[in-house]
Coordinates of C-alpha atoms in Angstrom, one line a residue:
M93 CA -14.8 172.1 -136.5
A94 CA -13.9 173.5 -133.1
A95 CA -11.3 176.2 -133.1
R96 CA -8.0 175.7 -131.4
P97 CA -7.5 177.4 -128.1
A98 CA -5.5 180.6 -128.3
G99 CA -1.9 180.3 -127.6
S100 CA -1.7 176.6 -128.6
R101 CA 0.1 174.9 -131.5
L102 CA 0.2 171.6 -133.2
T103 CA 3.4 169.5 -133.0
M104 CA 4.3 166.2 -134.7
A105 CA 5.0 163.3 -132.3
T106 CA 6.4 160.0 -133.4
S107 CA 6.0 156.5 -132.1
W108 CA 7.4 153.2 -133.2
H109 CA 5.0 150.5 -134.5
R110 CA 5.7 147.0 -135.7
G111 CA 4.5 146.8 -139.3
G112 CA 4.5 144.2 -142.1
A113 CA 7.0 141.5 -142.9
A114 CA 10.3 142.1 -144.5
A115 CA 10.2 141.6 -148.2
L116 CA 11.5 138.3 -149.7
P117 CA 14.1 138.4 -152.5
A118 CA 12.6 139.4 -155.8
Q119 CA 11.3 136.5 -157.9
T120 CA 13.3 135.4 -160.8
G121 CA 11.9 136.2 -164.3
G122 CA 11.5 133.6 -167.0
Q123 CA 14.3 135.1 -169.0
S124 CA 16.8 134.2 -166.3
M125 CA 15.8 130.6 -165.8
R126 CA 18.4 129.3 -168.3
M127 CA 21.2 130.8 -166.2
I128 CA 19.8 129.3 -163.0
W129 CA 19.6 125.9 -164.7
I130 CA 23.2 126.3 -165.9
T131 CA 24.3 127.1 -162.4
Q132 CA 22.5 124.2 -160.9
I133 CA 24.1 121.8 -163.4
F134 CA 27.5 123.2 -162.7
Y135 CA 27.0 122.8 -159.0
F136 CA 25.6 119.3 -159.4
V137 CA 28.6 118.2 -161.5
F138 CA 30.9 119.8 -158.9
L139 CA 29.2 117.7 -156.2
M140 CA 29.5 114.5 -158.1
M141 CA 33.2 115.1 -158.8
V142 CA 33.7 115.7 -155.1
F143 CA 31.7 112.6 -154.1
I144 CA 33.3 110.2 -156.7
G145 CA 36.8 111.7 -156.7
Q146 CA 39.5 111.0 -159.3
Q147 CA 40.1 107.3 -158.3
P148 CA 36.8 105.6 -157.5
F149 CA 37.2 102.0 -156.3
A150 CA 40.9 102.7 -155.7
S151 CA 42.8 99.8 -154.3
R152 CA 44.3 100.0 -150.8
T153 CA 47.4 97.9 -150.3
Q154 CA 49.8 98.9 -147.5
D155 CA 52.4 100.3 -150.0
E156 CA 49.7 102.4 -151.7
L157 CA 48.5 103.8 -148.4
V158 CA 52.1 104.8 -147.4
A159 CA 52.6 106.5 -150.8
M160 CA 49.3 108.3 -150.6
A161 CA 50.1 109.6 -147.1
Q162 CA 53.5 110.9 -148.3
E163 CA 51.9 112.7 -151.2
N164 CA 49.0 114.2 -149.3
D165 CA 50.2 117.8 -149.4
G166 CA 47.6 119.4 -151.6
S167 CA 49.7 119.3 -154.8
D168 CA 47.2 117.6 -157.0
L169 CA 47.4 119.9 -160.0
F170 CA 44.4 118.4 -161.8
K171 CA 42.1 118.8 -158.8
Q172 CA 43.4 122.4 -158.3
M173 CA 42.6 123.3 -161.9
L174 CA 39.3 121.6 -161.8
F175 CA 38.1 123.5 -158.8
I176 CA 39.5 126.8 -160.1
G177 CA 37.6 126.0 -163.4
F178 CA 34.3 125.6 -161.5
A179 CA 34.9 128.8 -159.6
L180 CA 35.6 130.7 -162.9
L181 CA 32.5 129.2 -164.6
L182 CA 30.2 130.3 -161.7
T183 CA 31.8 133.7 -161.7
G184 CA 31.2 134.0 -165.4
V185 CA 27.5 133.1 -164.9
Q186 CA 27.3 135.7 -162.2
I187 CA 28.7 138.4 -164.4
I188 CA 26.2 137.8 -167.2
R189 CA 23.2 137.1 -165.0
K190 CA 20.0 139.0 -165.7
H191 CA 18.3 138.7 -162.3
P192 CA 19.0 139.9 -158.8
L193 CA 21.2 137.8 -156.6
Q194 CA 19.2 135.3 -154.5
Y195 CA 21.7 135.7 -151.6
R196 CA 24.3 138.3 -150.7
F197 CA 27.2 137.0 -148.6
T198 CA 27.0 138.3 -145.0
F199 CA 28.5 135.2 -143.2
W200 CA 31.5 137.3 -142.1
P201 CA 32.6 135.1 -139.2
L202 CA 33.4 132.4 -141.7
A203 CA 35.4 134.9 -143.8
I204 CA 37.3 136.1 -140.7
M205 CA 38.0 132.5 -139.7
L206 CA 39.5 131.8 -143.2
A207 CA 41.7 134.9 -142.9
W208 CA 43.0 133.6 -139.6
F209 CA 43.7 130.2 -141.2
F210 CA 45.8 131.9 -143.9
I211 CA 47.7 133.9 -141.3
S212 CA 48.4 130.7 -139.4
C213 CA 50.0 129.2 -142.5
T214 CA 53.0 131.5 -142.0
W215 CA 54.3 129.7 -138.9
G216 CA 53.7 126.1 -140.2
V217 CA 56.7 123.9 -140.8
D218 CA 56.0 124.1 -144.5
P219 CA 54.0 127.3 -145.2
F220 CA 53.5 126.5 -148.9
V221 CA 51.8 123.2 -148.1
S222 CA 49.6 124.9 -145.5
F223 CA 48.8 127.7 -148.0
K224 CA 47.8 125.3 -150.7
R225 CA 45.4 123.5 -148.3
A226 CA 43.9 126.8 -147.2
M227 CA 43.5 127.9 -150.8
Q228 CA 41.6 124.7 -151.5
Q229 CA 39.2 125.6 -148.7
L230 CA 38.7 129.1 -150.0
I231 CA 37.8 127.8 -153.5
V232 CA 35.4 125.1 -152.2
I233 CA 33.7 127.7 -149.9
Y234 CA 33.6 130.2 -152.8
I235 CA 32.0 127.7 -155.2
T236 CA 29.3 126.9 -152.6
F237 CA 28.3 130.4 -151.8
C238 CA 28.6 131.7 -155.4
A239 CA 26.2 128.9 -156.5
L240 CA 23.9 129.9 -153.6
S241 CA 23.8 133.5 -154.6
L242 CA 22.9 132.6 -158.2
M243 CA 20.1 130.0 -157.6
G244 CA 19.0 130.4 -154.0
P245 CA 18.8 127.8 -151.2
Q246 CA 16.1 125.6 -152.6
R247 CA 17.8 124.8 -155.9
L248 CA 21.1 124.4 -154.1
F249 CA 19.6 121.8 -151.8
D250 CA 17.8 120.2 -154.7
A251 CA 21.2 119.7 -156.4
L252 CA 22.6 118.3 -153.2
R253 CA 19.8 115.8 -152.8
A254 CA 20.1 114.7 -156.5
A255 CA 23.9 114.2 -156.1
L256 CA 23.4 112.1 -153.0
I257 CA 20.7 109.9 -154.6
L258 CA 22.9 109.4 -157.7
S259 CA 25.8 108.4 -155.5
L260 CA 23.6 106.0 -153.6
I261 CA 22.5 104.3 -156.9
I262 CA 26.1 104.0 -158.1
C263 CA 27.2 102.5 -154.8
W264 CA 24.5 99.9 -154.9
A265 CA 25.1 99.1 -158.6
S266 CA 28.9 98.7 -157.9
L267 CA 28.4 95.9 -155.3
P268 CA 27.7 93.1 -157.8
L269 CA 29.9 94.6 -160.5
T270 CA 33.2 95.0 -158.8
P271 CA 34.9 93.5 -155.8
A272 CA 36.6 96.9 -155.2
A273 CA 33.2 98.1 -153.8
V274 CA 34.0 96.1 -150.6
H275 CA 37.2 96.5 -148.5
P276 CA 39.6 93.8 -149.7
P277 CA 41.5 91.2 -147.6
T278 CA 44.7 93.2 -148.2
E279 CA 43.7 95.9 -145.7
S280 CA 46.2 96.5 -143.0
D281 CA 43.3 97.2 -140.6
K282 CA 41.6 93.8 -140.4
A283 CA 38.4 95.4 -139.0
L284 CA 37.8 96.9 -142.5
I285 CA 37.8 93.7 -144.4
G286 CA 34.4 93.0 -145.9
A287 CA 32.9 96.4 -145.1
W288 CA 31.0 98.0 -148.0
R289 CA 32.5 101.2 -149.4
G290 CA 31.0 101.6 -152.9
F291 CA 33.1 104.0 -154.9
F292 CA 34.4 105.8 -151.8
F293 CA 37.9 105.4 -150.5
H294 CA 37.0 104.3 -147.0
K295 CA 34.0 102.7 -145.3
N296 CA 33.7 105.5 -142.8
I297 CA 33.3 108.0 -145.7
A298 CA 30.7 105.8 -147.4
G299 CA 28.9 105.4 -144.1
A300 CA 28.7 109.1 -143.4
V301 CA 27.6 110.1 -146.9
M302 CA 25.0 107.3 -147.0
A303 CA 23.8 108.3 -143.5
L304 CA 23.3 111.9 -144.7
T305 CA 21.5 110.5 -147.8
F306 CA 19.2 108.6 -145.5
I307 CA 18.5 111.8 -143.5
V308 CA 17.9 113.9 -146.6
C309 CA 15.7 111.4 -148.4
G310 CA 13.8 110.5 -145.2
N311 CA 12.9 114.1 -144.7
A312 CA 12.0 114.5 -148.4
W313 CA 9.5 111.6 -148.0
I314 CA 7.9 113.2 -144.9
D315 CA 7.6 116.5 -146.7
R316 CA 6.5 115.3 -150.2
R317 CA 5.1 111.8 -149.6
K318 CA 6.8 110.5 -152.8
W319 CA 7.3 106.7 -152.6
Y320 CA 10.7 106.9 -154.2
Y321 CA 12.2 109.0 -151.4
A322 CA 11.1 106.3 -149.0
L323 CA 12.8 103.7 -151.2
F324 CA 16.0 105.7 -151.4
A325 CA 16.0 106.3 -147.6
V326 CA 15.7 102.5 -147.0
M327 CA 18.5 101.8 -149.5
A328 CA 20.8 104.3 -147.8
F329 CA 20.1 102.9 -144.4
V330 CA 20.9 99.3 -145.5
F331 CA 24.1 100.6 -147.1
V332 CA 25.1 102.2 -143.9
I333 CA 24.7 98.9 -142.1
G334 CA 26.8 97.3 -144.8
T335 CA 29.6 99.8 -144.2
K336 CA 29.9 98.7 -140.6
S337 CA 30.4 102.4 -139.7
K338 CA 29.3 102.5 -136.1
T339 CA 29.3 106.3 -135.7
S340 CA 27.2 106.9 -138.8
L341 CA 24.8 104.1 -138.0
A342 CA 24.2 105.4 -134.5
L343 CA 23.8 109.0 -135.7
C344 CA 21.6 108.6 -138.8
V345 CA 18.7 107.1 -136.9
G346 CA 19.0 109.6 -134.1
M347 CA 19.3 112.6 -136.4
L348 CA 16.1 111.6 -138.4
A349 CA 14.2 111.4 -135.1
I350 CA 15.6 114.7 -133.8
S351 CA 14.9 116.5 -137.1
N352 CA 11.3 115.4 -136.9
I353 CA 11.0 116.7 -133.4
Y354 CA 12.4 119.9 -134.7
R355 CA 9.8 119.8 -137.5
A356 CA 7.0 119.5 -135.0
L357 CA 8.3 122.6 -133.2
S358 CA 8.6 124.8 -136.2
D359 CA 6.2 127.4 -134.6
N360 CA 7.4 127.2 -131.0
T361 CA 10.7 129.0 -130.4
Q362 CA 10.7 128.2 -126.7
K363 CA 10.5 124.4 -127.2
R364 CA 13.1 124.6 -130.0
A365 CA 15.4 126.3 -127.5
I366 CA 14.9 123.3 -125.1
L367 CA 15.7 120.9 -128.0
L368 CA 18.9 122.8 -128.9
L369 CA 20.0 122.9 -125.2
M370 CA 19.4 119.2 -124.9
L371 CA 21.6 118.6 -128.0
G372 CA 24.3 120.9 -126.5
F373 CA 24.1 119.0 -123.2
G374 CA 24.5 115.8 -125.2
M375 CA 27.9 117.0 -126.6
V376 CA 28.9 118.1 -123.1
G377 CA 27.8 114.7 -121.7
F378 CA 30.0 112.9 -124.2
L379 CA 33.0 114.8 -122.8
A380 CA 31.9 114.2 -119.3
L381 CA 31.6 110.4 -119.9
Y382 CA 35.1 110.4 -121.4
I383 CA 36.5 112.1 -118.2
A384 CA 34.5 109.8 -115.9
Y385 CA 35.4 106.6 -117.6
Q386 CA 38.8 107.6 -119.1
P387 CA 40.8 104.5 -118.3
T388 CA 38.1 102.1 -119.7
I389 CA 37.6 104.2 -122.8
E390 CA 41.3 104.6 -123.5
R391 CA 41.7 100.8 -123.3
L392 CA 38.9 100.3 -125.8
F393 CA 39.8 103.1 -128.2
A394 CA 43.6 102.8 -128.1
D395 CA 43.4 99.5 -129.8
P396 CA 44.2 100.2 -133.5
T397 CA 41.6 97.6 -134.5
S398 CA 38.9 99.3 -132.4
F399 CA 37.6 102.7 -133.5
T400 CA 40.9 103.4 -135.4
G401 CA 42.8 103.8 -132.2
R402 CA 41.3 107.3 -131.6
V403 CA 42.4 107.9 -128.1
S404 CA 46.1 107.1 -128.9
I405 CA 45.8 109.6 -131.8
W406 CA 44.2 112.2 -129.5
Q407 CA 47.1 111.8 -127.1
V408 CA 49.4 112.8 -129.9
V409 CA 47.4 116.1 -130.2
F410 CA 47.3 116.7 -126.5
D411 CA 51.0 116.2 -126.1
Y412 CA 51.7 118.7 -128.9
L413 CA 49.3 121.2 -127.4
A414 CA 51.0 120.9 -124.0
D415 CA 54.2 122.2 -125.6
H416 CA 52.5 124.6 -128.1
P417 CA 49.3 125.9 -126.4
Y418 CA 48.7 129.2 -128.2
L419 CA 49.1 129.3 -132.0
G420 CA 49.0 125.7 -133.1
A421 CA 51.0 124.1 -136.0
G422 CA 49.4 126.3 -138.7
F423 CA 46.4 125.4 -140.8
G424 CA 46.8 121.9 -142.3
G425 CA 50.3 121.8 -140.8
F426 CA 50.2 119.0 -138.2
W427 CA 49.7 115.7 -140.0
Q428 CA 51.3 114.5 -143.2
V429 CA 53.5 117.6 -144.1
G430 CA 56.5 115.5 -145.1
V431 CA 59.3 114.3 -142.9
N432 CA 59.1 117.5 -140.8
S433 CA 55.5 117.0 -139.7
P434 CA 55.1 118.1 -136.1
A435 CA 53.1 115.0 -135.3
H436 CA 56.1 112.8 -135.9
D437 CA 57.7 113.9 -132.7
Y438 CA 54.7 112.8 -130.6
L439 CA 53.7 109.5 -132.3
N440 CA 53.2 106.7 -129.8
Q441 CA 52.2 103.8 -132.1
Q442 CA 53.5 102.7 -135.5
F443 CA 50.1 102.8 -137.3
Q444 CA 49.9 106.6 -136.7
M445 CA 52.5 107.1 -139.5
L446 CA 49.5 106.8 -141.8
T447 CA 47.2 109.1 -139.8
A448 CA 46.0 112.0 -141.9
H449 CA 43.9 113.9 -139.2
S450 CA 43.1 113.9 -135.5
H451 CA 39.8 111.9 -135.7
D452 CA 38.2 114.8 -133.9
G453 CA 37.3 117.9 -135.9
Y454 CA 37.5 120.2 -132.9
L455 CA 40.9 119.0 -131.8
E456 CA 42.1 119.2 -135.4
I457 CA 41.3 122.9 -135.6
L458 CA 42.7 123.5 -132.1
V459 CA 46.0 121.8 -132.9
T460 CA 46.5 123.6 -136.2
T461 CA 45.1 127.1 -135.6
G462 CA 45.1 127.4 -131.8
P463 CA 42.4 128.4 -129.3
L464 CA 41.5 131.4 -131.4
G465 CA 40.8 129.2 -134.4
L466 CA 38.7 126.9 -132.3
A467 CA 36.7 129.8 -130.8
M468 CA 36.0 131.1 -134.3
L469 CA 34.9 127.6 -135.4
L470 CA 32.4 127.4 -132.4
V471 CA 31.0 130.8 -133.2
S472 CA 30.7 130.2 -136.9
F473 CA 29.4 126.6 -137.0
L474 CA 27.9 126.1 -133.6
A475 CA 26.6 129.4 -132.0
L476 CA 25.4 131.2 -135.1
P477 CA 23.7 128.2 -136.8
A478 CA 22.0 127.4 -133.5
Y479 CA 20.5 130.9 -133.6
W480 CA 19.4 130.5 -137.2
F481 CA 17.7 127.2 -136.5
L482 CA 16.2 128.6 -133.3
T483 CA 14.6 131.7 -134.8
G484 CA 14.5 131.1 -138.5
S485 CA 12.3 128.0 -138.9
T486 CA 8.7 128.4 -140.0
R487 CA 6.0 126.1 -141.5
E488 CA 6.7 127.6 -144.9
N489 CA 10.5 126.9 -144.9
Q490 CA 10.7 123.7 -142.9
A491 CA 11.3 121.6 -146.0
L492 CA 14.7 123.3 -146.2
M493 CA 15.5 124.1 -142.5
V494 CA 14.6 120.7 -141.1
P495 CA 17.1 118.6 -143.3
A496 CA 19.7 121.3 -143.0
F497 CA 19.2 121.1 -139.2
A498 CA 19.7 117.4 -139.3
I499 CA 22.9 117.6 -141.3
W500 CA 24.2 120.3 -139.0
V501 CA 23.6 118.2 -135.9
F502 CA 25.0 115.1 -137.5
V503 CA 28.2 116.8 -138.4
M504 CA 28.5 118.5 -135.0
Y505 CA 28.4 115.2 -133.3
Q506 CA 30.4 113.3 -136.0
N507 CA 33.3 115.6 -135.4
L508 CA 33.6 114.3 -131.9
L509 CA 35.0 111.1 -133.5
E510 CA 35.9 112.1 -137.0
T511 CA 37.4 115.1 -138.8
S512 CA 35.3 116.8 -141.4
F513 CA 35.6 120.5 -140.6
F514 CA 37.7 122.1 -143.4
D515 CA 38.9 118.7 -144.5
K516 CA 40.1 119.5 -148.0
D517 CA 37.3 118.6 -150.4
R518 CA 36.0 115.7 -148.5
Q519 CA 32.4 114.7 -149.1
V520 CA 30.9 115.3 -145.6
W521 CA 32.6 118.8 -145.4
V522 CA 31.1 119.8 -148.8
I523 CA 27.6 118.5 -147.8
F524 CA 27.9 120.4 -144.5
L525 CA 28.8 123.6 -146.3
A526 CA 25.8 123.3 -148.6
A527 CA 23.5 122.8 -145.6
I528 CA 25.0 125.7 -143.7
A529 CA 24.8 128.0 -146.7
A530 CA 21.2 127.0 -147.4
A531 CA 20.2 127.5 -143.8
H532 CA 21.8 130.9 -143.6
A533 CA 20.1 132.1 -146.8
T534 CA 16.7 130.7 -145.6
F535 CA 17.2 132.4 -142.2
K536 CA 17.9 135.7 -144.0
A537 CA 14.9 135.4 -146.2
K538 CA 12.4 134.7 -143.4
P539 CA 9.8 137.5 -143.2
R540 CA 10.4 139.6 -140.1
P541 CA 8.4 142.4 -138.6
Q542 CA 9.8 145.8 -139.2
W543 CA 9.6 148.8 -137.0
T544 CA 8.3 151.9 -138.6
R545 CA 7.6 155.4 -137.3
R546 CA 4.1 156.7 -137.2
H547 CA 3.5 160.4 -136.8
H548 CA 0.8 161.8 -134.5
L549 CA -0.5 165.3 -134.0
R550 CA -0.1 166.5 -130.5
Q551 CA -1.6 169.7 -129.1
E552 CA 0.6 171.7 -126.8
S553 CA -0.2 175.0 -125.0
V554 CA 2.1 178.0 -125.3
H555 CA 2.4 180.1 -122.2
G556 CA 3.5 183.6 -123.1

């Protein structure tokens, strides 16, 4: 070996090189499967309780609607205890688990947003009602992410799909068994009469849940080619038609098509970016059309028998925001907070006395938690998930990411005409939470290149 020149020395130089993929979470051992199954059963039962509710096939006379609106303050003790019980059960399972967590909570923008919601309760007209509604949100979110940490995104989504399919079967079975599965002639809104609702309270809820069932089962059939998923998808689509829910019917077909475009682009980030931009422009285009054709749209939507009089309801929100532009009315503190509800001073039609939300999820957050709350919502549920779906999808995880993407887009668009963001324990909100949680966990688990330092010997001369 050649000798080193006199007066020279060896030094260590480093350079950064991209190495192997990030490790996936540790695989669960056989001894822990029992706990995982228990968690999955708990979560499935929780979903079914949310979907069915305490009064399936409830009647809807005018007097009952008025009474329900007056009592809609989050004081349902049975429901509170039930949700707290589920949270405690999952916490107990987590304490005695024998395997590593499948997911560690790092979705801090959501936690910060919840903290702001609790702060906003302090200036509501009835802080205690607002606080109870915020606590209900905290418990529902905790149950979702606690179940995710114990069993991982795949089993969470499997439980969600099973609950949707069982709800679909019950709804179809109820049609010939009880007249309550269809909106009765006693409805104050005559446009509802004859619309299918299954065991749900309202045909719009049934339409949205069945549309999401159609999306989930349709994607499951594409991924697994099992005939029964195709059957369930067809059953769900026909039920959506029976609900006469225009928004859900329009969205469910579009979302299945969009999700399959997204599936085809699983390995192409640039084309996925174009798809996401197009979806964003679609939402902006909706607002542009409203501005351009505002008089015509207002005449159509302001009719209480057409689209639930949404524009007249939105006007209530806009009038309040003109007087209170900064902080909002406090979380859950605008509609149905008793005789002092802030909305009462701005109502412009009698039917709005029964209105429970703004029929626009973005406006609802804006009017209750102010511009800061809306900004947090857009970051947590629009910007960050867009990044996950843009960079986190692969051929290996598309069976999870594609249906989660479809649910995400569906709910983003649906909230332009309905309110499901942080809407108590409503079905669409809980389904959306499950999809967002599964997408975040799948995004975090995606193998990513890591940068590592490699040392090199470098010869340097020393000049004395």
